[in-house]
XYZ file of C-alpha atoms in Angstrom:
622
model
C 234.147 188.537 -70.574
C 236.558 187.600 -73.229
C 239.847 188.277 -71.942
C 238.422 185.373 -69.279
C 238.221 182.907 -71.879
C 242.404 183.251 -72.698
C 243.973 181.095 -70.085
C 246.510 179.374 -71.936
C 248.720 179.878 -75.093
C 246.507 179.636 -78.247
C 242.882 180.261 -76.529
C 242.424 183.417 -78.493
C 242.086 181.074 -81.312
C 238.960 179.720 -80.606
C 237.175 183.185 -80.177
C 234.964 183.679 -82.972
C 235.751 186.375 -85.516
C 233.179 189.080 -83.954
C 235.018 188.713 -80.806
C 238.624 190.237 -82.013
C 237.334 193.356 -81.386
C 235.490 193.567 -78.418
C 238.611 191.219 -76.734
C 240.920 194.368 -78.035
C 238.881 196.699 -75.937
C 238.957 194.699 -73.047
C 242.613 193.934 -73.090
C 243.230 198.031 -72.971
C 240.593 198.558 -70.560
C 242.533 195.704 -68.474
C 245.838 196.934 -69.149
C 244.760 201.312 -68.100
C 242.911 199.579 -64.630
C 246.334 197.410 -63.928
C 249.324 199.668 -65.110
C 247.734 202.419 -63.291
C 247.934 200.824 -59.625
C 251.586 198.906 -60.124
C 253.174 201.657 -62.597
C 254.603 200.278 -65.848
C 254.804 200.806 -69.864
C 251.486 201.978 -70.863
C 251.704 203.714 -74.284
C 253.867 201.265 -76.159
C 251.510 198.582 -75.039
C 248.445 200.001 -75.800
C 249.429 200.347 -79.221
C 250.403 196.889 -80.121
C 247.737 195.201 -78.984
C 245.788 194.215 -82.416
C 249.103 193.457 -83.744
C 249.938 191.024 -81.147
C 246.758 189.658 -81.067
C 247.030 189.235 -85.011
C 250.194 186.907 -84.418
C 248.837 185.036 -81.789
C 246.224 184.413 -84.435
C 248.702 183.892 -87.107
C 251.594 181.951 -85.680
C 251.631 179.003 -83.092
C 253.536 179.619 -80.093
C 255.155 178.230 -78.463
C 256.904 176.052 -81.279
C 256.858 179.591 -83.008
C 259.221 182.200 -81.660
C 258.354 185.980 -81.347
C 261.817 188.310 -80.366
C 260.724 191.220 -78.852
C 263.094 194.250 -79.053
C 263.211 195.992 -76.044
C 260.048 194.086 -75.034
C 258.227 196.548 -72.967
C 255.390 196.374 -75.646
C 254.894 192.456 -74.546
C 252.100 192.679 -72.247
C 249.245 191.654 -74.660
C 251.826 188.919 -75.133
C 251.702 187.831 -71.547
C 248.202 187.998 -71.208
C 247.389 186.173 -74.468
C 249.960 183.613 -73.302
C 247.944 182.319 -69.473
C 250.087 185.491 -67.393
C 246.816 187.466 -66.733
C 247.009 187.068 -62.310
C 250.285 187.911 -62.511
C 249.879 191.566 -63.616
C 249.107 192.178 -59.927
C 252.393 191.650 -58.831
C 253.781 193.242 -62.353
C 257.586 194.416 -61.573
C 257.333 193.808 -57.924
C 259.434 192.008 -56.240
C 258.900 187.899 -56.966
C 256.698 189.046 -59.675
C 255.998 189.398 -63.080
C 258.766 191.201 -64.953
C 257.804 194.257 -67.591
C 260.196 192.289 -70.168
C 259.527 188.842 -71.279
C 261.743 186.222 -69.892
C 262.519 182.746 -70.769
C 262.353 181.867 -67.061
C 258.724 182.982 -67.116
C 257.155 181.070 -69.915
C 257.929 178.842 -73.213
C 256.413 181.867 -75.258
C 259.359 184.334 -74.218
C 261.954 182.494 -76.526
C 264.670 185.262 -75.946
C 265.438 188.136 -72.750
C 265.315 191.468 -73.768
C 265.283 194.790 -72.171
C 267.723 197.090 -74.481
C 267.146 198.366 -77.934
C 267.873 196.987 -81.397
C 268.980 193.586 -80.483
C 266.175 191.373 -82.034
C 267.185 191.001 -85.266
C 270.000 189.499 -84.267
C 268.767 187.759 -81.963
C 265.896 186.449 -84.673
C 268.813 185.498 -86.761
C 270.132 183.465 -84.579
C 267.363 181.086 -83.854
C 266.746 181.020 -87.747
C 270.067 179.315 -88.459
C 269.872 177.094 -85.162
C 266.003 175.941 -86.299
C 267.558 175.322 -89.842
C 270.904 173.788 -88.912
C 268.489 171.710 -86.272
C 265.752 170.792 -89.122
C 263.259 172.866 -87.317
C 260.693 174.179 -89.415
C 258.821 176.677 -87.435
C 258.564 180.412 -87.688
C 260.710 183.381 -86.172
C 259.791 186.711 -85.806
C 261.476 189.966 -84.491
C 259.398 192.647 -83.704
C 261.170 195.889 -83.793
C 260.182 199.860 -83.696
C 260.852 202.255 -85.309
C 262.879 203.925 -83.593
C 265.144 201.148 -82.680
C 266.335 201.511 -86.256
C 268.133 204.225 -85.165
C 270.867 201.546 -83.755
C 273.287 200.704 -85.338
C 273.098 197.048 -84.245
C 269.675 196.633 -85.721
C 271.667 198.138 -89.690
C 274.263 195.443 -88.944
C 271.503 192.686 -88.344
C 269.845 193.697 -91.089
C 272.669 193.584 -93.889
C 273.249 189.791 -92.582
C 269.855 188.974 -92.685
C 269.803 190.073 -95.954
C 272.173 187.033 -96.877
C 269.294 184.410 -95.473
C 268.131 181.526 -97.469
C 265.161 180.694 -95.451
C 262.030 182.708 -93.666
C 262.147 185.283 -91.259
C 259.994 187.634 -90.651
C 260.980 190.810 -89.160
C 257.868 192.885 -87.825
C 258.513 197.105 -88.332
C 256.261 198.697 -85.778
C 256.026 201.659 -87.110
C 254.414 204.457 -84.636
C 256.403 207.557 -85.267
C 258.132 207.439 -82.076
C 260.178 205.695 -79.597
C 260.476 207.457 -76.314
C 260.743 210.112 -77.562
C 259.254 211.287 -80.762
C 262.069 209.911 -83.434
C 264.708 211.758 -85.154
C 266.919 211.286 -88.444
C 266.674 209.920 -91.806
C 265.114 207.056 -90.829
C 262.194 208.618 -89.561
C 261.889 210.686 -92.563
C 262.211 207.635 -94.886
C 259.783 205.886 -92.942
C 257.615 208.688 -93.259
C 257.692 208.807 -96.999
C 256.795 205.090 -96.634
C 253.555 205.946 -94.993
C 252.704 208.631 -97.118
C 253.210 207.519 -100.387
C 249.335 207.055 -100.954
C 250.080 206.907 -104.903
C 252.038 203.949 -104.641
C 249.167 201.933 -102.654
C 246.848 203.855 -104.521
C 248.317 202.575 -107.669
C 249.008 198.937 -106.338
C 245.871 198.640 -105.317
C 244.243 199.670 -108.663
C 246.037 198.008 -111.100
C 245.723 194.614 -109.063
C 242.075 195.207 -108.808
C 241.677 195.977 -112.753
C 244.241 192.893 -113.987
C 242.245 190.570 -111.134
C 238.791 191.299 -113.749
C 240.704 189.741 -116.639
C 238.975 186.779 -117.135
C 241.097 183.336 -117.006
C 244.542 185.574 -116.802
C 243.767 187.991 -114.602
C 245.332 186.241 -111.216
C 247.688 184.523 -113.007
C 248.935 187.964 -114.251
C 248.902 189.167 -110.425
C 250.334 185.993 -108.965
C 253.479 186.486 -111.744
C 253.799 190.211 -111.097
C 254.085 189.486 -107.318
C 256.918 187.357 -108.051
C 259.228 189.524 -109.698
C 261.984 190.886 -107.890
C 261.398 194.610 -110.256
C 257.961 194.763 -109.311
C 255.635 197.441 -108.914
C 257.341 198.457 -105.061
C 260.774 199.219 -107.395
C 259.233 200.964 -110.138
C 256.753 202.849 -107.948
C 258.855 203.929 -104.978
C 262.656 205.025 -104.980
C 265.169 203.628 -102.782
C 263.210 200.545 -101.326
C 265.779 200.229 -98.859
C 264.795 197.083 -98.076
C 263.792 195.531 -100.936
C 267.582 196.751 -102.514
C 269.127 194.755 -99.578
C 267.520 191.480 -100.122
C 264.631 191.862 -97.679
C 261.458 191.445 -98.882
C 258.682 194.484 -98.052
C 255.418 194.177 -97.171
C 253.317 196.905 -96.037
C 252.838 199.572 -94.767
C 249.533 197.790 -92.680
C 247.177 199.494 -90.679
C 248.431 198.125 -87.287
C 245.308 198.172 -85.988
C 243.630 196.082 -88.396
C 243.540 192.293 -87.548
C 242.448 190.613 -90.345
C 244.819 192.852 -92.736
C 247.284 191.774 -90.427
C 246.856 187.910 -90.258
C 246.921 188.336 -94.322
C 250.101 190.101 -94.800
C 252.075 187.075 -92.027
C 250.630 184.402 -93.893
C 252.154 186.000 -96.892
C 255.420 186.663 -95.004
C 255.656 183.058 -94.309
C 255.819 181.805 -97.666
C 258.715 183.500 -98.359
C 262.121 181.633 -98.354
C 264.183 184.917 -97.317
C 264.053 187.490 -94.925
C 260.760 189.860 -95.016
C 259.552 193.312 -93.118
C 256.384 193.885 -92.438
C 255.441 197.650 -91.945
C 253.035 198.205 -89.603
C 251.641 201.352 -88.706
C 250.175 201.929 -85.157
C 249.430 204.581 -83.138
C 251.194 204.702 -79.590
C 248.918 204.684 -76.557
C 246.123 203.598 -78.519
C 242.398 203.984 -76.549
C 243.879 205.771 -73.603
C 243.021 209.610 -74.591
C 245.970 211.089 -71.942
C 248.173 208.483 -73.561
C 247.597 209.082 -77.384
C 248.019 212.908 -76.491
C 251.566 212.172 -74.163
C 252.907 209.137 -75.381
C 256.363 210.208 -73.847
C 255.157 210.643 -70.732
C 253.135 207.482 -70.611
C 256.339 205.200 -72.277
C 256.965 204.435 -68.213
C 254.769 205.205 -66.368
C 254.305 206.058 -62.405
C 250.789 204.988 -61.323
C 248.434 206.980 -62.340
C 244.540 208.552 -61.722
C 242.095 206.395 -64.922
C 239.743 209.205 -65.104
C 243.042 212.498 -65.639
C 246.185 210.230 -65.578
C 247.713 212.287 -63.825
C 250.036 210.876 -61.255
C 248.919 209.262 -57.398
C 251.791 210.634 -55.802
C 253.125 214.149 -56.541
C 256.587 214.647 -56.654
C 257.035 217.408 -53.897
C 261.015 217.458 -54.130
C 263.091 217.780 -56.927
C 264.758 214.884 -58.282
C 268.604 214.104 -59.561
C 267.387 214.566 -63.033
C 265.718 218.126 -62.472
C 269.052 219.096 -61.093
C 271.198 218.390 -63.596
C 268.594 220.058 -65.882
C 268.790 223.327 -63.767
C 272.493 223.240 -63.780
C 272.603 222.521 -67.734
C 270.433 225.399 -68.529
C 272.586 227.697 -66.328
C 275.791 226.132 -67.592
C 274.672 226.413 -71.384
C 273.908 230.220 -70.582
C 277.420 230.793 -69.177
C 279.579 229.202 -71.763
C 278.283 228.962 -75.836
C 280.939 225.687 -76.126
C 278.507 223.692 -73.590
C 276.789 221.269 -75.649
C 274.594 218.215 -74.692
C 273.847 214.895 -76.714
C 270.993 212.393 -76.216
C 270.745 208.826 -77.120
C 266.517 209.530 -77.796
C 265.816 210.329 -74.401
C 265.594 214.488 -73.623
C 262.936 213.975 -71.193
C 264.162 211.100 -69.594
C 267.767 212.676 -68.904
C 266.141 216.031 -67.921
C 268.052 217.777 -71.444
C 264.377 219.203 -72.921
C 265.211 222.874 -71.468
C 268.657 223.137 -72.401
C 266.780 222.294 -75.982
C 264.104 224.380 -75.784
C 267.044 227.325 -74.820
C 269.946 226.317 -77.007
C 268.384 224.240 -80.076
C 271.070 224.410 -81.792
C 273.549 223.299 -79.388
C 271.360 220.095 -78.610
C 271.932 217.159 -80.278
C 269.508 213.653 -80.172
C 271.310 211.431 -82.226
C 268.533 208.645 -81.753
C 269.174 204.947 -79.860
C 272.753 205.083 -81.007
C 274.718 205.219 -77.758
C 277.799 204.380 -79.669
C 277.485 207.071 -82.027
C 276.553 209.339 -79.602
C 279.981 208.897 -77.806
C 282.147 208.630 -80.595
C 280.285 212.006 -82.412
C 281.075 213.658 -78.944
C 284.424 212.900 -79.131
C 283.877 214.354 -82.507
C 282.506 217.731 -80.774
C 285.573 217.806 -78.098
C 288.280 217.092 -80.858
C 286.721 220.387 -82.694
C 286.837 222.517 -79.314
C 283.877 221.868 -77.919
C 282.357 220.730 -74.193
C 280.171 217.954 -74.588
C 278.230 216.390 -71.742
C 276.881 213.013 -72.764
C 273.419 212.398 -70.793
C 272.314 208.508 -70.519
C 270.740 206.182 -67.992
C 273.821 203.949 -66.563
C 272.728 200.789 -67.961
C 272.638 202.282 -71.821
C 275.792 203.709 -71.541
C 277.727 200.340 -71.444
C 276.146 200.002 -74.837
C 279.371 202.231 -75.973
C 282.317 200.941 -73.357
C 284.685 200.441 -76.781
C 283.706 203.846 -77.585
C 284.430 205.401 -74.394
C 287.986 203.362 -74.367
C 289.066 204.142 -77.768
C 287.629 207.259 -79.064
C 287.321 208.891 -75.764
C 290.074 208.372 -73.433
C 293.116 207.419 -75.601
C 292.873 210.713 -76.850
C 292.185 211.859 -73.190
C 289.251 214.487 -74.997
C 287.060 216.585 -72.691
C 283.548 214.523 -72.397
C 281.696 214.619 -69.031
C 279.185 211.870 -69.278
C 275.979 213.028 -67.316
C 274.830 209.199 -65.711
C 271.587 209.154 -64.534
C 270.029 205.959 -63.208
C 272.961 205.156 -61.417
C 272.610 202.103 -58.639
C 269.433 200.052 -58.595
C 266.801 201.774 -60.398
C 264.088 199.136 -59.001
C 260.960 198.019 -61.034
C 262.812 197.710 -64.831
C 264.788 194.960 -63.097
C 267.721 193.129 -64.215
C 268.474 194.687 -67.558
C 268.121 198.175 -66.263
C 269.911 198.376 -63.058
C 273.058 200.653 -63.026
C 275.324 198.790 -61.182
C 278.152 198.604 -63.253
C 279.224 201.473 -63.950
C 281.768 202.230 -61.261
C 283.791 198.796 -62.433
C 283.855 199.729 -66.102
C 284.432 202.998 -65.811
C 287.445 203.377 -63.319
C 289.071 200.551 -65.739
C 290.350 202.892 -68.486
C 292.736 205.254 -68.291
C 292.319 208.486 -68.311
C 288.785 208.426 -66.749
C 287.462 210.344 -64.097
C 285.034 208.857 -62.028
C 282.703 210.853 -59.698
C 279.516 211.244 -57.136
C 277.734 213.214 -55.769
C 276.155 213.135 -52.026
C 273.409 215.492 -52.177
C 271.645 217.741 -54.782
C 273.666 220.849 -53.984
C 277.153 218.904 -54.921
C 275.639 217.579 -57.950
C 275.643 221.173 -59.173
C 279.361 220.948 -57.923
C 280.224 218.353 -59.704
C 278.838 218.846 -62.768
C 280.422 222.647 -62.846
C 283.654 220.902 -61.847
C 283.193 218.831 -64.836
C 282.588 220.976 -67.302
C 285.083 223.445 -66.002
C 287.678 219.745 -66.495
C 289.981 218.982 -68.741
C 289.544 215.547 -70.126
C 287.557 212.303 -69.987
C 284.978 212.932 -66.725
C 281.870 211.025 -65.763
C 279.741 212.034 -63.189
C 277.114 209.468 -62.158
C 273.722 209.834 -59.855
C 270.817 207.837 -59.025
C 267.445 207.625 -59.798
C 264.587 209.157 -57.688
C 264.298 212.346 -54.792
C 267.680 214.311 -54.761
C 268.969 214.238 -50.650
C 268.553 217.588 -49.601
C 270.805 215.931 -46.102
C 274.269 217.033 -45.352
C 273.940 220.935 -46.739
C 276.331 222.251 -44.177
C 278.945 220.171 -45.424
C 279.614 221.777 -49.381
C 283.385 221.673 -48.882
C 285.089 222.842 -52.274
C 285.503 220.087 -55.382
C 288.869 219.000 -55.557
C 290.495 216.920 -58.286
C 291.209 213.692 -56.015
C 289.731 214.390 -52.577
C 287.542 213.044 -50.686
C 285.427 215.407 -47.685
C 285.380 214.345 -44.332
C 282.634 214.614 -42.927
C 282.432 213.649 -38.879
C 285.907 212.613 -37.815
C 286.506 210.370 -34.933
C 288.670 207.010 -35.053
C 288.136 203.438 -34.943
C 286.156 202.854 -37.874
C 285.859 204.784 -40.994
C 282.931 204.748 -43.215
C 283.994 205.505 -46.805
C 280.821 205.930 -49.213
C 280.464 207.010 -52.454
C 277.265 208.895 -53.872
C 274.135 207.404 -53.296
C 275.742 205.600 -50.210
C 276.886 208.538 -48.105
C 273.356 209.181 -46.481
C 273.052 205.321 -45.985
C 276.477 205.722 -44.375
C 274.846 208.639 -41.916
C 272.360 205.961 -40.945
C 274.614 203.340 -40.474
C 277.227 205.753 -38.407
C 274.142 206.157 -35.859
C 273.290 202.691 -35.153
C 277.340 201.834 -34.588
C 277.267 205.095 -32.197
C 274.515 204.509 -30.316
C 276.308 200.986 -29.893
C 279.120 202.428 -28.554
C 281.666 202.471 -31.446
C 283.686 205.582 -32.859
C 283.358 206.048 -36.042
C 284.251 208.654 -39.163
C 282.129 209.659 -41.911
C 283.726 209.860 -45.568
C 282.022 210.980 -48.415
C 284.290 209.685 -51.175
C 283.332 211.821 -53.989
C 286.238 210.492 -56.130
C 286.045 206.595 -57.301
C 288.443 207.387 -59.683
C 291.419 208.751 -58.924
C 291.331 207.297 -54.839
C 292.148 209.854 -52.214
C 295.293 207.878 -51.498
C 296.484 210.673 -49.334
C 293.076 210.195 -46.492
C 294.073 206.421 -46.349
C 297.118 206.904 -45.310
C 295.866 209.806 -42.606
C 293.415 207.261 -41.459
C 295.195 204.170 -41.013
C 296.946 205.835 -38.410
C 294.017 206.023 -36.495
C 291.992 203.343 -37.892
C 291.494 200.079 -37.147
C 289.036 199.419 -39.920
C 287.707 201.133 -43.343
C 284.519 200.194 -44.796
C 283.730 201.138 -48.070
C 280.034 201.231 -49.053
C 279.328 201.819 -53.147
C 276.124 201.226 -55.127
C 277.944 199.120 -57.353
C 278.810 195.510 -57.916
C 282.158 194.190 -55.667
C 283.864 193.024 -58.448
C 286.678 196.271 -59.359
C 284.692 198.956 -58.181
C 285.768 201.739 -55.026
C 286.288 198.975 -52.535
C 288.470 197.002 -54.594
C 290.524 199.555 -55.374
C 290.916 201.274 -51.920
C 291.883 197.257 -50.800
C 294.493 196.885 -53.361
C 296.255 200.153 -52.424
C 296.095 199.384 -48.967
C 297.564 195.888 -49.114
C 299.946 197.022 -51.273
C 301.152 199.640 -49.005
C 300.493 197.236 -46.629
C 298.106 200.023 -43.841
C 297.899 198.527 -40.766
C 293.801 199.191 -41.556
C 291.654 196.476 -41.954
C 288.760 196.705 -45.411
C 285.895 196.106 -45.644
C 283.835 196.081 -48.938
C 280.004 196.786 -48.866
C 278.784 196.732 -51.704
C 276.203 194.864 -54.207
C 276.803 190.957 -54.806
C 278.571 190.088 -58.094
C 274.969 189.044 -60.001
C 272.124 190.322 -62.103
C 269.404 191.669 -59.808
C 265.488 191.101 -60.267
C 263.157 193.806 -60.137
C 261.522 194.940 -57.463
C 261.028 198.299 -54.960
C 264.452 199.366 -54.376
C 264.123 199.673 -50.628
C 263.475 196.037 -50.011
C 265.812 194.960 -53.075
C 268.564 196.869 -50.625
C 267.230 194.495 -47.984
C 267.344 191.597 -50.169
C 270.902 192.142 -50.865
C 272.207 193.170 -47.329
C 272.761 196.959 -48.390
C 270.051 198.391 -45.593
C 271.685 200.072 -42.673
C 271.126 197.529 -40.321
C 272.300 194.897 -42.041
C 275.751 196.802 -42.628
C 276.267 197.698 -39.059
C 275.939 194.524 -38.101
C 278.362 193.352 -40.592
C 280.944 195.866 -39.263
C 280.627 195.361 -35.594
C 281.159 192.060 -36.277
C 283.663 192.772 -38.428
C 285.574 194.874 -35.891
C 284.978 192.638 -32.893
C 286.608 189.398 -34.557
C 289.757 191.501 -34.873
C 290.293 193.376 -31.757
């Protein structure tokens, strides 16, 4: 009834009052009924709603500018902005993305899909709007446990140095997958708590407000001084002792509280936080009792929320978990390090079995690197378990901390390829290029579930700088007769014939099995490769086979642009094989969101499409 009434940017501001609430309700009941058919984040969204709908009432967008960091919390922000059809066709393919995006509406000022950025970000258009005589308002909204970055510290100590208003928005709900870890939770949480310092505040404002004629005057001047009551009262005021101006903490959920504490905020000619407190997954019952497992979520039954479809095979992830377990029980130097994610990287039982050899260091993917460098250095094995697309967060890390000392860190990459619905900022595609640039690396992946155990026993069993990368989704249980021995460097052949080779890597080896019987049931020979290594090459097979090889195709989940099939190219035209190359692989370019099965389509990566491309291939050079 309400929510029908927002159509445009601004409608909510000519709802009466009375009607905040009830338009709350109906913008959670909308969000549970849609999120649970497409899949998407539920819990971080249910939680901001009243806050979102507090700056909708507060600011003027689009002249104003809102930064969301991460910005899967934005979907009150789409709806309150005219984007209510398209959460039908939310993170499908040609639809509505789950982040905001410039390309998508005037109100998404700034892309975002990664953590900690928006400070900097809201930095940035504060000095363009003043260098530009703008006067309107920024905002970054930030949680709490993208404080754990170290990008968001390094925003902060230079907005500290700001002569005009910004207003950075805390969204404080105790987690941020995960539930959060470190000192800034704890600090945080002795923000929330300290019910004698509001307590206080509150009471002497209210008795000095009954002084007649003086009374506000007294309160007004108070308010102004830089020692007031906040650095008497409470110790450290982090913020407040940088230059940032505190304000809070405010009930998150209340809307008029809310729209008070921004109009303060924007009277201030410096930077200011505003603490809010909310509570993630908000008016969803399964979602305020599992907010981790309702962060991203698969769709889902209303009435349990429990999932539609049941997982009936095991997954990359619960692999790797197996295999950690196992691996921690065999050797006491195994450790394992998080960037805030245990669940998400399948680490929670090697926590729940070896607490104190697991280590979430928060969303710090730099320091989680660098600290297991740290842990190698002192004669330790760390693995390092992150989604591909967070772990380029820390390439300097990697480089210099990492591999220049050539340390023993295997770096566990899940996600690895196109992930599908998250979309452009979330795809791992990559990693192969960055990773088979530095020295010292070791690059591999695995075909099936049972040589992911392999590998990662290979790994850890290493000596020196190893990352082992995977994709998302149902682990191929195809191929189980073939579990040839790891070897540093080699590739395993698989069917061997002549002609045409198929070289694939990971993910790509059971396309290649698909793509091997379409060119034989055309009529062409043809010999299966699984690669395993991307890093070092299996120099030795190209030689075999361009002896009885016309052509080599190389198939990778990765972008073109220096990953396996450029480097298989350049040794063979150095060498100069008489072996033809071809590269399949992903174009050079961001890629939307979407199911991954038609985004493989969409790209040319589906096995028809590659046959095609190699018969043709082969017949314009015979």
């Amino acid at each position: 009834m309400y929510l029908e009434q927002i159509n445009q940017v601004n409608d909510i501001k000519k709802l009466d009052k009375s009607e905040w609430e009830p338009l709350a309700q109906e913008i959670r009941e909308f969000l549970i009924e849609k999120i649970s058919v497409t899949g998407g984040h539920l819990a971080s969204n249910l939680g901001v709603v009243e806050l979102t709908m507090a700056m909708h009432l507060a600011f003027d967008f689009p002249q104003d500018k809102v930064v969301w960091d991460v910005g899967h919390q934005s979907y009150t922000h789409k709806l309150l902005t005219g984007r209510r059809a398209g959460f039908d066709g939310l993170r499908k393919y040609g639809g509505m993305s789950g982040f905001p995006k410039r390309k998508e509406s005037d109100c998404d000022c700034f892309d975002t899909g990664h953590s900690s950025t928006s400070i900097s970000a809201g930095i940035g258009l504060v000095e363009a709007r003043d260098l530009l005589g703008g006067s309107y308002s920024v905002l970054s909204v930030i949680g709490d446990g993208a404080l754990t970055g170290g990008m968001a510290f390094e925003a902060l100590n230079n907005a500290s140095r700001l002569k005009s208003n910004f207003i950075i928005v805390l969204n404080d709900n105790q987690m941020s997958i995960a539930e959060n870890v470190g000192g800034i939770s704890q600090y945080l949480n002795g923000l929330r708590s300290a019910e004698g310092y509001n307590n206080f505040k509150e009471g002497v404002q209210n008795t000095l407000e009954k002084i007649p004629v003086y009374g506000e005057g007294l309160v007004r001047q108070i308010k102004r001084t830089k020692s007031g009551l906040k650095q008497l009262v409470i110790p450290g005021m982090f913020f407040e002792n940088m230059g940032i101006t505190y304000l809070g903490p405010v009930d998150g959920h209340n809307i008029e509280q809310l729209i008070r504490t921004f109009r303060d905020a924007k009277k201030i000619r410096h930077a200011v936080l505003v603490h809010v407190c909310t509570r993630k997954g908000k008016g969803y019952a399964p979602a305020e009792r599992h907010p981790s497992r309702f962060h991203g979520a698969e769709p889902f039954e209303i009435e349990t929320g429990l999932p539609k479809h049941k997982r009936t095979k095991a997954n990359y992830t619960d692999i790797f978990s197996t295999v950690m377990r196992k691996l921690g029980d065999r050797d006491e130097k195994v450790v394992a390090i998080t960037a805030a994610m245990p669940d998400g990287t399948g680490l929670k039982r090697f926590k729940n079995m070896f607490p104190d050899r697991f280590f979430d260091v928060g969303i710090a993917e730099q320091h989680a690197v660098t600290f297991a460098a740290g842990l190698a250095a002192g004669g330790l094995k760390p693995v390092v378990a992150v989604y591909s697309s967070f772990l380029q967060r820390a390439y300097d890390q990697i480089l210099h901390d990492v591999c220049i000392q050539n340390l023993h860190v295997v770096f566990a990459i899940d996600r690895a390829g196109l992930v599908g619905s998250d979309g452009e900022t979330h795809q791992g595609i990559f990693d192969l290029s960055y990773l088979s640039s530095i020295p010292n690396m070791t690059v591999m992946a695995p075909k099936n579930k049972w040589e992911l155990s392999d590998m990662l026993k290979f790994a850890v069993a290493f000596d020196g700088p190893i990352a082992l990368r995977y994709p998302r989704g149902e682990a191929y249980d195809g191929l189980r007769e073939f579990r040839a021995s790891v070897e540093y460097g080699r590739s395993e052949v698989i069917y061997e014939e002549a002609d045409i080779a198929l070289l694939a890597v990971g993910s790509m080896v059971k396309m290649a099995e698909k793509v091997r019987d379409i060119l034989k049931d055309t009529g062409y020979n043809c010999t299966l490769i699984n690669a395993r290594f991307v890093k070092p090459i299996d120099e030795a097979l190209l030689e075999e086979l361009a002896k009885t090889h016309k052509l080599a195709v190389t198939m990778e989940e990765n972008v073109r642009t220096g990953g396996f099939g450029d480097h298989v190219l350049e040794y063979v035209t150095d060498r100069e094989l008489p072996m033809r190359v071809l590269n399949v692989s992903l174009p050079d370019e961001y890629i939307e969101h979407g199911n991954v099965d038609l985004l493989y389509k969409e790209v040319g990566l589906d096995p028809e499409q590659i046959a095609k491309r190699v018969i043709t291939d082969y017949i314009s050079h015979m």
